[in-house]
mmCIF file of C-alpha atoms in Angstrom:
data_model
loop_
_atom_site.group_PDB
_atom_site.id
_atom_site.type_symbol
_atom_site.label_atom_id
_atom_site.label_comp_id
_atom_site.label_asym_id
_atom_site.label_seq_id
_atom_site.Cartn_x
_atom_site.Cartn_y
_atom_site.Cartn_z
ATOM 1 C CA MET A 483 96.423 -61.378 30.868
ATOM 2 C CA SER A 484 95.671 -58.787 28.433
ATOM 3 C CA VAL A 485 93.691 -55.905 29.779
ATOM 4 C CA HIS A 486 92.522 -53.375 27.012
ATOM 5 C CA THR A 487 92.399 -49.628 27.671
ATOM 6 C CA GLN A 488 93.035 -48.263 24.264
ATOM 7 C CA SER A 489 91.775 -48.821 20.552
ATOM 8 C CA SER A 490 93.939 -51.490 18.981
ATOM 9 C CA GLU A 491 95.244 -50.474 15.405
ATOM 10 C CA GLN A 492 93.147 -51.699 12.399
ATOM 11 C CA SER A 493 94.754 -53.095 9.808
ATOM 12 C CA VAL A 494 94.485 -52.044 6.434
ATOM 13 C CA GLU A 495 92.205 -53.682 3.897
ATOM 14 C CA ALA A 496 90.735 -56.035 6.569
ATOM 15 C CA ALA A 497 88.024 -58.440 5.070
ATOM 16 C CA HIS A 498 84.320 -57.605 6.039
ATOM 17 C CA ARG A 499 83.111 -59.691 9.165
ATOM 18 C CA ALA A 500 79.628 -60.429 10.217
ATOM 19 C CA GLY A 501 78.410 -62.450 13.130
ATOM 20 C CA PHE A 502 76.439 -62.886 16.386
ATOM 21 C CA ALA A 503 77.504 -61.985 19.901
ATOM 22 C CA CYS A 504 75.643 -62.721 23.060
ATOM 23 C CA PHE A 505 76.027 -61.152 26.425
ATOM 24 C CA VAL A 506 75.654 -63.319 29.561
ATOM 25 C CA GLY A 507 75.674 -62.631 33.011
ATOM 26 C CA ARG A 508 73.470 -62.860 35.985
ATOM 27 C CA PRO A 509 70.561 -60.856 36.332
ATOM 28 C CA ASN A 510 71.414 -57.134 36.475
ATOM 29 C CA ALA A 511 74.761 -57.490 35.217
ATOM 30 C CA GLY A 512 74.232 -54.836 32.771
ATOM 31 C CA LYS A 513 73.670 -56.595 29.566
ATOM 32 C CA SER A 514 70.761 -54.850 28.289
ATOM 33 C CA THR A 515 72.505 -51.360 28.982
ATOM 34 C CA LEU A 516 75.644 -52.427 27.157
ATOM 35 C CA THR A 517 73.433 -53.673 24.059
ATOM 36 C CA ASN A 518 71.669 -50.447 23.900
ATOM 37 C CA ALA A 519 75.035 -48.424 24.363
ATOM 38 C CA LEU A 520 76.735 -50.471 21.427
ATOM 39 C CA VAL A 521 73.882 -50.161 19.064
ATOM 40 C CA GLY A 522 73.033 -46.383 19.904
ATOM 41 C CA GLN A 523 69.477 -46.681 20.517
ATOM 42 C CA LYS A 524 67.179 -48.409 22.763
ATOM 43 C CA VAL A 525 66.481 -51.866 21.634
ATOM 44 C CA ALA A 526 66.538 -54.095 24.483
ATOM 45 C CA ILE A 527 64.482 -53.320 27.580
ATOM 46 C CA THR A 528 66.611 -52.032 30.980
ATOM 47 C CA SER A 529 65.222 -52.194 34.256
ATOM 48 C CA ASN A 530 67.097 -51.862 37.420
ATOM 49 C CA ARG A 531 65.026 -54.988 38.536
ATOM 50 C CA PRO A 532 66.461 -58.498 37.535
ATOM 51 C CA GLN A 533 65.121 -60.426 35.072
ATOM 52 C CA THR A 534 63.256 -58.361 32.614
ATOM 53 C CA THR A 535 64.548 -59.467 29.307
ATOM 54 C CA ARG A 536 62.449 -62.471 28.064
ATOM 55 C CA HIS A 537 63.124 -62.241 24.328
ATOM 56 C CA THR A 538 66.056 -62.676 22.335
ATOM 57 C CA VAL A 539 66.395 -58.930 21.168
ATOM 58 C CA ARG A 540 69.009 -58.611 18.701
ATOM 59 C CA GLY A 541 70.747 -55.343 18.750
ATOM 60 C CA ILE A 542 72.605 -54.874 15.331
ATOM 61 C CA VAL A 543 75.855 -52.721 15.337
ATOM 62 C CA HIS A 544 76.703 -51.665 11.853
ATOM 63 C CA ARG A 545 80.224 -50.663 10.849
ATOM 64 C CA PRO A 546 82.257 -50.093 7.801
ATOM 65 C CA ASP A 547 84.192 -53.377 8.497
ATOM 66 C CA ALA A 548 81.708 -55.562 9.945
ATOM 67 C CA GLN A 549 78.219 -56.408 11.538
ATOM 68 C CA LEU A 550 77.804 -57.472 15.044
ATOM 69 C CA ILE A 551 74.549 -58.668 15.947
ATOM 70 C CA LEU A 552 73.697 -58.811 19.633
ATOM 71 C CA VAL A 553 71.753 -61.428 20.976
ATOM 72 C CA ASP A 554 70.448 -60.601 24.351
ATOM 73 C CA THR A 555 69.631 -63.699 26.208
ATOM 74 C CA PRO A 556 67.570 -63.590 29.508
ATOM 75 C CA GLY A 557 69.770 -63.818 32.829
ATOM 76 C CA LEU A 558 70.831 -67.582 33.383
ATOM 77 C CA HIS A 559 69.572 -68.443 36.975
ATOM 78 C CA LYS A 560 68.328 -71.511 39.085
ATOM 79 C CA PRO A 561 64.818 -72.249 37.718
ATOM 80 C CA ARG A 562 61.839 -72.330 40.263
ATOM 81 C CA THR A 563 59.100 -72.357 37.376
ATOM 82 C CA LEU A 564 58.441 -73.787 34.085
ATOM 83 C CA LEU A 565 59.083 -70.303 32.683
ATOM 84 C CA GLY A 566 62.429 -70.304 34.341
ATOM 85 C CA GLU A 567 63.348 -73.473 32.817
ATOM 86 C CA ARG A 568 62.245 -72.691 29.629
ATOM 87 C CA LEU A 569 64.336 -69.422 29.818
ATOM 88 C CA ASN A 570 67.298 -71.332 30.714
ATOM 89 C CA ASP A 571 67.035 -73.739 27.645
ATOM 90 C CA VAL A 572 66.922 -70.719 25.565
ATOM 91 C CA VAL A 573 70.139 -69.337 27.019
ATOM 92 C CA ARG A 574 71.950 -72.493 26.405
ATOM 93 C CA THR A 575 70.663 -73.026 22.833
ATOM 94 C CA THR A 576 71.859 -69.475 22.099
ATOM 95 C CA TRP A 577 75.018 -69.845 23.537
ATOM 96 C CA ALA A 578 75.857 -72.839 21.196
ATOM 97 C CA GLU A 579 74.717 -70.694 18.124
ATOM 98 C CA VAL A 580 76.801 -67.633 18.491
ATOM 99 C CA ASP A 581 80.114 -66.456 17.411
ATOM 100 C CA VAL A 582 81.423 -64.914 20.669
ATOM 101 C CA ILE A 583 80.121 -64.837 23.958
ATOM 102 C CA GLY A 584 80.561 -61.669 26.273
ATOM 103 C CA PHE A 585 80.391 -62.712 30.001
ATOM 104 C CA CYS A 586 79.251 -59.557 31.875
ATOM 105 C CA LEU A 587 80.529 -59.069 35.571
ATOM 106 C CA PRO A 588 79.806 -55.713 37.501
ATOM 107 C CA ALA A 589 82.917 -53.889 38.548
ATOM 108 C CA ASP A 590 81.018 -52.959 41.797
ATOM 109 C CA GLU A 591 80.081 -56.610 42.913
ATOM 110 C CA LYS A 592 82.627 -59.410 44.160
ATOM 111 C CA ILE A 593 82.337 -62.457 41.876
ATOM 112 C CA GLY A 594 79.704 -64.690 43.628
ATOM 113 C CA PRO A 595 77.904 -68.047 43.363
ATOM 114 C CA GLY A 596 75.929 -66.828 40.676
ATOM 115 C CA ASP A 597 78.792 -65.651 38.468
ATOM 116 C CA ARG A 598 80.495 -69.243 38.835
ATOM 117 C CA PHE A 599 77.491 -71.090 38.189
ATOM 118 C CA ILE A 600 77.444 -69.095 34.664
ATOM 119 C CA ALA A 601 81.246 -69.587 34.202
ATOM 120 C CA LYS A 602 81.048 -73.116 34.772
ATOM 121 C CA GLU A 603 78.379 -73.550 32.114
ATOM 122 C CA LEU A 604 80.540 -71.595 29.854
ATOM 123 C CA ALA A 605 83.788 -73.595 30.589
ATOM 124 C CA ALA A 606 81.740 -76.517 29.156
ATOM 125 C CA ILE A 607 80.820 -74.857 25.626
ATOM 126 C CA ARG A 608 84.465 -75.236 24.423
ATOM 127 C CA LYS A 609 84.643 -73.789 20.819
ATOM 128 C CA THR A 610 82.965 -70.309 21.260
ATOM 129 C CA PRO A 611 85.609 -67.618 21.995
ATOM 130 C CA LYS A 612 84.623 -65.966 25.318
ATOM 131 C CA VAL A 613 85.286 -62.141 26.571
ATOM 132 C CA ALA A 614 84.972 -61.162 29.855
ATOM 133 C CA ILE A 615 83.170 -57.750 30.213
ATOM 134 C CA VAL A 616 83.606 -55.728 33.424
ATOM 135 C CA THR A 617 80.534 -53.358 33.445
ATOM 136 C CA LYS A 618 79.599 -50.253 35.591
ATOM 137 C CA THR A 619 83.143 -49.471 36.155
ATOM 138 C CA ASP A 620 82.008 -45.552 36.479
ATOM 139 C CA LEU A 621 80.836 -46.949 39.854
ATOM 140 C CA VAL A 622 84.231 -48.053 41.256
ATOM 141 C CA ASP A 623 87.843 -46.991 41.897
ATOM 142 C CA SER A 624 90.480 -47.957 40.140
ATOM 143 C CA LYS A 625 92.134 -50.357 42.997
ATOM 144 C CA THR A 626 88.519 -51.920 43.121
ATOM 145 C CA LEU A 627 88.599 -52.400 39.121
ATOM 146 C CA ALA A 628 92.272 -53.825 39.311
ATOM 147 C CA GLU A 629 91.199 -56.222 41.856
ATOM 148 C CA GLN A 630 88.117 -57.509 39.971
ATOM 149 C CA LEU A 631 90.252 -57.945 36.738
ATOM 150 C CA ILE A 632 92.618 -60.356 38.518
ATOM 151 C CA ALA A 633 89.902 -62.060 40.169
ATOM 152 C CA ILE A 634 88.379 -62.535 36.456
ATOM 153 C CA ASP A 635 91.496 -63.723 35.166
ATOM 154 C CA ARG A 636 91.900 -66.327 38.132
ATOM 155 C CA LEU A 637 88.387 -67.281 37.754
ATOM 156 C CA GLY A 638 89.254 -68.310 34.164
ATOM 157 C CA GLU A 639 92.346 -70.125 34.988
ATOM 158 C CA GLU A 640 90.563 -71.968 37.662
ATOM 159 C CA LEU A 641 87.880 -73.156 35.222
ATOM 160 C CA GLY A 642 89.979 -73.630 32.341
ATOM 161 C CA ILE A 643 88.418 -70.940 30.537
ATOM 162 C CA ALA A 644 90.754 -69.200 28.103
ATOM 163 C CA TRP A 645 89.426 -65.303 27.854
ATOM 164 C CA ALA A 646 89.832 -64.061 24.493
ATOM 165 C CA GLU A 647 89.891 -60.461 26.128
ATOM 166 C CA ILE A 648 89.052 -58.973 29.262
ATOM 167 C CA VAL A 649 87.517 -55.510 28.854
ATOM 168 C CA PRO A 650 86.386 -52.900 31.479
ATOM 169 C CA VAL A 651 83.613 -50.805 30.068
ATOM 170 C CA SER A 652 80.968 -48.363 31.423
ATOM 171 C CA ALA A 653 77.768 -48.103 29.063
ATOM 172 C CA THR A 654 76.255 -45.260 31.252
ATOM 173 C CA ALA A 655 79.508 -43.047 30.844
ATOM 174 C CA ASN A 656 80.004 -44.354 27.379
ATOM 175 C CA LYS A 657 83.596 -45.428 28.374
ATOM 176 C CA GLN A 658 85.426 -48.069 26.184
ATOM 177 C CA VAL A 659 82.220 -49.228 24.488
ATOM 178 C CA ASP A 660 83.674 -48.489 20.950
ATOM 179 C CA LEU A 661 86.710 -50.626 22.104
ATOM 180 C CA LEU A 662 84.774 -53.386 22.995
ATOM 181 C CA ALA A 663 82.997 -53.629 19.614
ATOM 182 C CA ASP A 664 86.749 -53.410 18.030
ATOM 183 C CA LEU A 665 87.843 -56.261 20.174
ATOM 184 C CA LEU A 666 84.547 -58.372 19.339
ATOM 185 C CA VAL A 667 84.721 -57.903 15.500
ATOM 186 C CA PRO A 668 87.908 -59.830 14.899
ATOM 187 C CA LEU A 669 86.281 -62.765 16.531
ATOM 188 C CA LEU A 670 83.561 -62.919 14.063
ATOM 189 C CA PRO A 671 83.602 -65.004 10.768
ATOM 190 C CA GLU A 672 84.316 -63.239 7.498
ATOM 191 C CA GLY A 673 81.464 -62.551 5.467
ATOM 192 C CA PRO A 674 79.007 -59.963 4.059
ATOM 193 C CA ALA A 675 76.279 -58.130 6.276
ATOM 194 C CA LEU A 676 73.470 -60.289 7.256
ATOM 195 C CA TYR A 677 71.022 -57.546 7.842
ATOM 196 C CA PRO A 678 70.163 -54.291 5.799
ATOM 197 C CA GLU A 679 71.894 -51.008 6.831
ATOM 198 C CA GLY A 680 69.181 -49.498 8.355
ATOM 199 C CA ASP A 681 67.937 -52.333 10.633
ATOM 200 C CA LEU A 682 68.390 -52.008 14.478
ATOM 201 C CA THR A 683 66.778 -55.231 15.557
ATOM 202 C CA ASP A 684 64.903 -58.126 13.697
ATOM 203 C CA GLU A 685 62.386 -58.193 16.756
ATOM 204 C CA PRO A 686 58.832 -57.841 15.056
ATOM 205 C CA GLU A 687 57.839 -54.265 15.997
ATOM 206 C CA GLN A 688 54.715 -55.867 18.167
ATOM 207 C CA VAL A 689 57.247 -57.700 20.341
ATOM 208 C CA MET A 690 59.143 -54.525 20.698
ATOM 209 C CA VAL A 691 56.213 -52.585 21.599
ATOM 210 C CA ALA A 692 55.213 -55.022 23.970
ATOM 211 C CA GLU A 693 58.305 -55.062 25.671
ATOM 212 C CA LEU A 694 58.443 -51.069 26.200
ATOM 213 C CA ILE A 695 54.881 -51.210 27.691
ATOM 214 C CA ARG A 696 56.248 -54.094 29.989
ATOM 215 C CA GLU A 697 59.036 -51.818 30.851
ATOM 216 C CA ALA A 698 57.012 -48.607 31.756
ATOM 217 C CA ALA A 699 54.684 -51.205 33.796
ATOM 218 C CA LEU A 700 57.423 -52.375 35.907
ATOM 219 C CA GLU A 701 59.024 -48.979 36.740
ATOM 220 C CA GLY A 702 57.907 -48.091 40.354
ATOM 221 C CA VAL A 703 56.361 -51.697 41.149
ATOM 222 C CA ARG A 704 58.704 -53.733 43.371
ATOM 223 C CA ASP A 705 58.382 -57.004 44.930
ATOM 224 C CA GLU A 706 55.946 -59.515 43.387
ATOM 225 C CA LEU A 707 55.463 -58.202 40.203
ATOM 226 C CA PRO A 708 58.410 -58.364 37.940
ATOM 227 C CA HIS A 709 57.659 -62.027 36.699
ATOM 228 C CA SER A 710 54.061 -61.527 36.909
ATOM 229 C CA ILE A 711 53.639 -59.117 34.209
ATOM 230 C CA ALA A 712 53.399 -60.049 30.453
ATOM 231 C CA VAL A 713 52.160 -57.743 27.703
ATOM 232 C CA VAL A 714 50.433 -58.899 24.518
ATOM 233 C CA VAL A 715 49.831 -56.332 21.664
ATOM 234 C CA GLU A 716 46.761 -57.812 20.298
ATOM 235 C CA GLU A 717 46.730 -55.177 17.111
ATOM 236 C CA MET A 718 48.271 -52.564 15.721
ATOM 237 C CA LEU A 719 46.122 -50.595 13.039
ATOM 238 C CA PRO A 720 46.594 -47.428 11.066
ATOM 239 C CA ARG A 721 43.552 -45.147 12.101
ATOM 240 C CA GLU A 722 41.469 -45.044 8.941
ATOM 241 C CA ASP A 723 40.410 -41.653 7.422
ATOM 242 C CA ARG A 724 43.385 -39.582 8.612
ATOM 243 C CA PRO A 725 45.271 -37.374 6.137
ATOM 244 C CA ALA A 726 48.413 -38.639 4.657
ATOM 245 C CA ASP A 727 50.605 -35.914 6.672
ATOM 246 C CA LYS A 728 48.753 -36.907 10.115
ATOM 247 C CA PRO A 729 48.671 -40.411 10.522
ATOM 248 C CA LEU A 730 47.792 -42.259 13.631
ATOM 249 C CA LEU A 731 48.500 -45.366 14.704
ATOM 250 C CA ASP A 732 46.118 -47.500 16.920
ATOM 251 C CA ILE A 733 47.539 -49.928 19.345
ATOM 252 C CA HIS A 734 45.576 -52.233 21.724
ATOM 253 C CA ALA A 735 47.413 -54.202 24.215
ATOM 254 C CA ASN A 736 46.791 -56.396 27.335
ATOM 255 C CA VAL A 737 48.846 -56.244 30.491
ATOM 256 C CA PHE A 738 48.555 -59.732 32.045
ATOM 257 C CA ILE A 739 49.186 -60.432 35.702
ATOM 258 C CA GLU A 740 48.554 -63.717 37.853
ATOM 259 C CA ARG A 741 46.143 -62.794 40.407
ATOM 260 C CA PRO A 742 43.340 -60.289 40.695
ATOM 261 C CA SER A 743 45.213 -58.709 43.789
ATOM 262 C CA GLN A 744 47.940 -57.439 41.465
ATOM 263 C CA LYS A 745 45.163 -55.663 39.517
ATOM 264 C CA GLY A 746 44.963 -52.541 41.708
ATOM 265 C CA ILE A 747 48.827 -52.196 41.873
ATOM 266 C CA ILE A 748 49.030 -51.668 38.391
ATOM 267 C CA ILE A 749 46.028 -49.800 37.522
ATOM 268 C CA GLY A 750 46.920 -47.470 40.812
ATOM 269 C CA PRO A 751 44.408 -45.308 42.663
ATOM 270 C CA LYS A 752 41.752 -44.243 40.056
ATOM 271 C CA GLY A 753 43.807 -45.236 37.383
ATOM 272 C CA LYS A 754 46.537 -43.174 37.927
ATOM 273 C CA ARG A 755 49.195 -45.469 37.576
ATOM 274 C CA LEU A 756 48.062 -47.182 34.492
ATOM 275 C CA LYS A 757 47.710 -43.729 32.982
ATOM 276 C CA GLU A 758 51.301 -43.088 33.618
ATOM 277 C CA VAL A 759 52.458 -46.184 31.974
ATOM 278 C CA GLY A 760 50.456 -45.424 28.929
ATOM 279 C CA ILE A 761 52.108 -41.880 28.613
ATOM 280 C CA LYS A 762 55.378 -43.102 29.267
ATOM 281 C CA SER A 763 55.347 -46.160 26.942
ATOM 282 C CA ARG A 764 53.731 -44.260 24.267
ATOM 283 C CA LYS A 765 56.289 -41.654 24.065
ATOM 284 C CA HIS A 766 59.335 -44.701 23.723
ATOM 285 C CA ILE A 767 56.908 -46.511 21.257
ATOM 286 C CA GLU A 768 56.500 -43.211 18.787
ATOM 287 C CA ALA A 769 60.280 -42.951 18.974
ATOM 288 C CA LEU A 770 60.581 -46.478 18.042
ATOM 289 C CA LEU A 771 57.942 -46.332 15.332
ATOM 290 C CA GLY A 772 58.360 -42.897 14.159
ATOM 291 C CA THR A 773 54.570 -42.352 14.185
ATOM 292 C CA PRO A 774 52.206 -40.664 16.543
ATOM 293 C CA VAL A 775 50.334 -43.471 18.592
ATOM 294 C CA PHE A 776 47.054 -43.837 20.384
ATOM 295 C CA LEU A 777 47.810 -46.614 22.844
ATOM 296 C CA ASP A 778 44.677 -48.412 24.600
ATOM 297 C CA LEU A 779 45.695 -50.618 27.519
ATOM 298 C CA HIS A 780 43.836 -53.118 29.380
ATOM 299 C CA VAL A 781 44.785 -55.030 32.474
ATOM 300 C CA LYS A 782 43.631 -58.841 32.627
ATOM 301 C CA VAL A 783 44.164 -61.458 35.002
ATOM 302 C CA ALA A 784 45.760 -64.960 33.734
ATOM 303 C CA LYS A 785 45.803 -66.919 36.439
ATOM 304 C CA ASP A 786 49.308 -68.426 37.417
ATOM 305 C CA TRP A 787 50.428 -68.070 33.911
ATOM 306 C CA GLN A 788 54.220 -68.735 34.663
ATOM 307 C CA ARG A 789 53.198 -72.481 35.458
ATOM 308 C CA ASP A 790 50.888 -73.324 32.937
ATOM 309 C CA PRO A 791 52.249 -74.385 29.619
ATOM 310 C CA LYS A 792 49.183 -73.548 27.580
ATOM 311 C CA GLN A 793 49.112 -69.878 28.824
ATOM 312 C CA LEU A 794 52.936 -69.673 28.277
ATOM 313 C CA ARG A 795 52.532 -70.459 24.887
ATOM 314 C CA ARG A 796 49.598 -68.110 24.333
ATOM 315 C CA LEU A 797 51.652 -65.301 25.581
ATOM 316 C CA GLY A 798 54.304 -66.055 23.418
ATOM 317 C CA PHE A 799 56.979 -68.138 25.285
#
């Protein structure tokens, strides 16, 4: 078992590589945080509530020797709703199409049934190389980490997965993140860059703006709401009659929930909560788009949208 702790020597005159990697793992295993750390900018939404990533957000890591395109799939789980089933289909399709799969397992939690469920699915995908990534290493001591590394090695043996690498990382402490990129790159096919140098993601801007609003709306709302929130950006238009050096972008967005009773939770007493959501997401949106933004948010009820195929389509799933 090779566990890496220092950077491997780069060979002289290596050919340029480009390809897709996806991180898998049960909800909240640190996939989005890792994507953001590798890309060096906030591209996938991170939330300490499981199951918040719904779009295949791609983060793009540009290096002189390679371009690594990260596909952030939703967490694979046992589905309870039509939305859940669709998300799982998205995951499996993605796995079959990428060049390398990174299986994220948090250092601070023992391997459980959820991890095994995913590992079994991974074992069935024969061709794609798999890298085991032990995340959140900043939360444990070296003994616990060593035990987790051994457990992951055994899990591979038991299910017939030959890990290409086993890498401990901490995205929040920025430990071994570059090393992880160094180890993923050789597993990519040789070829020219697939995206222009400046791109960090190929998600349409409207989708990313919607995700930033959704992330802000999720913060501080526990229990029922994580899955019940969908955000649709209705329009993004530059404000007319503005001087060229003082542009303003008008963004109109709807926050959809499933039941009227949830409206009060999102809006808050005297609209305070919705206002905070607006302020927080506007800051991130302005940083993303590089322009001042006027954000107009409305909360609407789309009854039981997670179970209704027509509504799912309208909300972009």
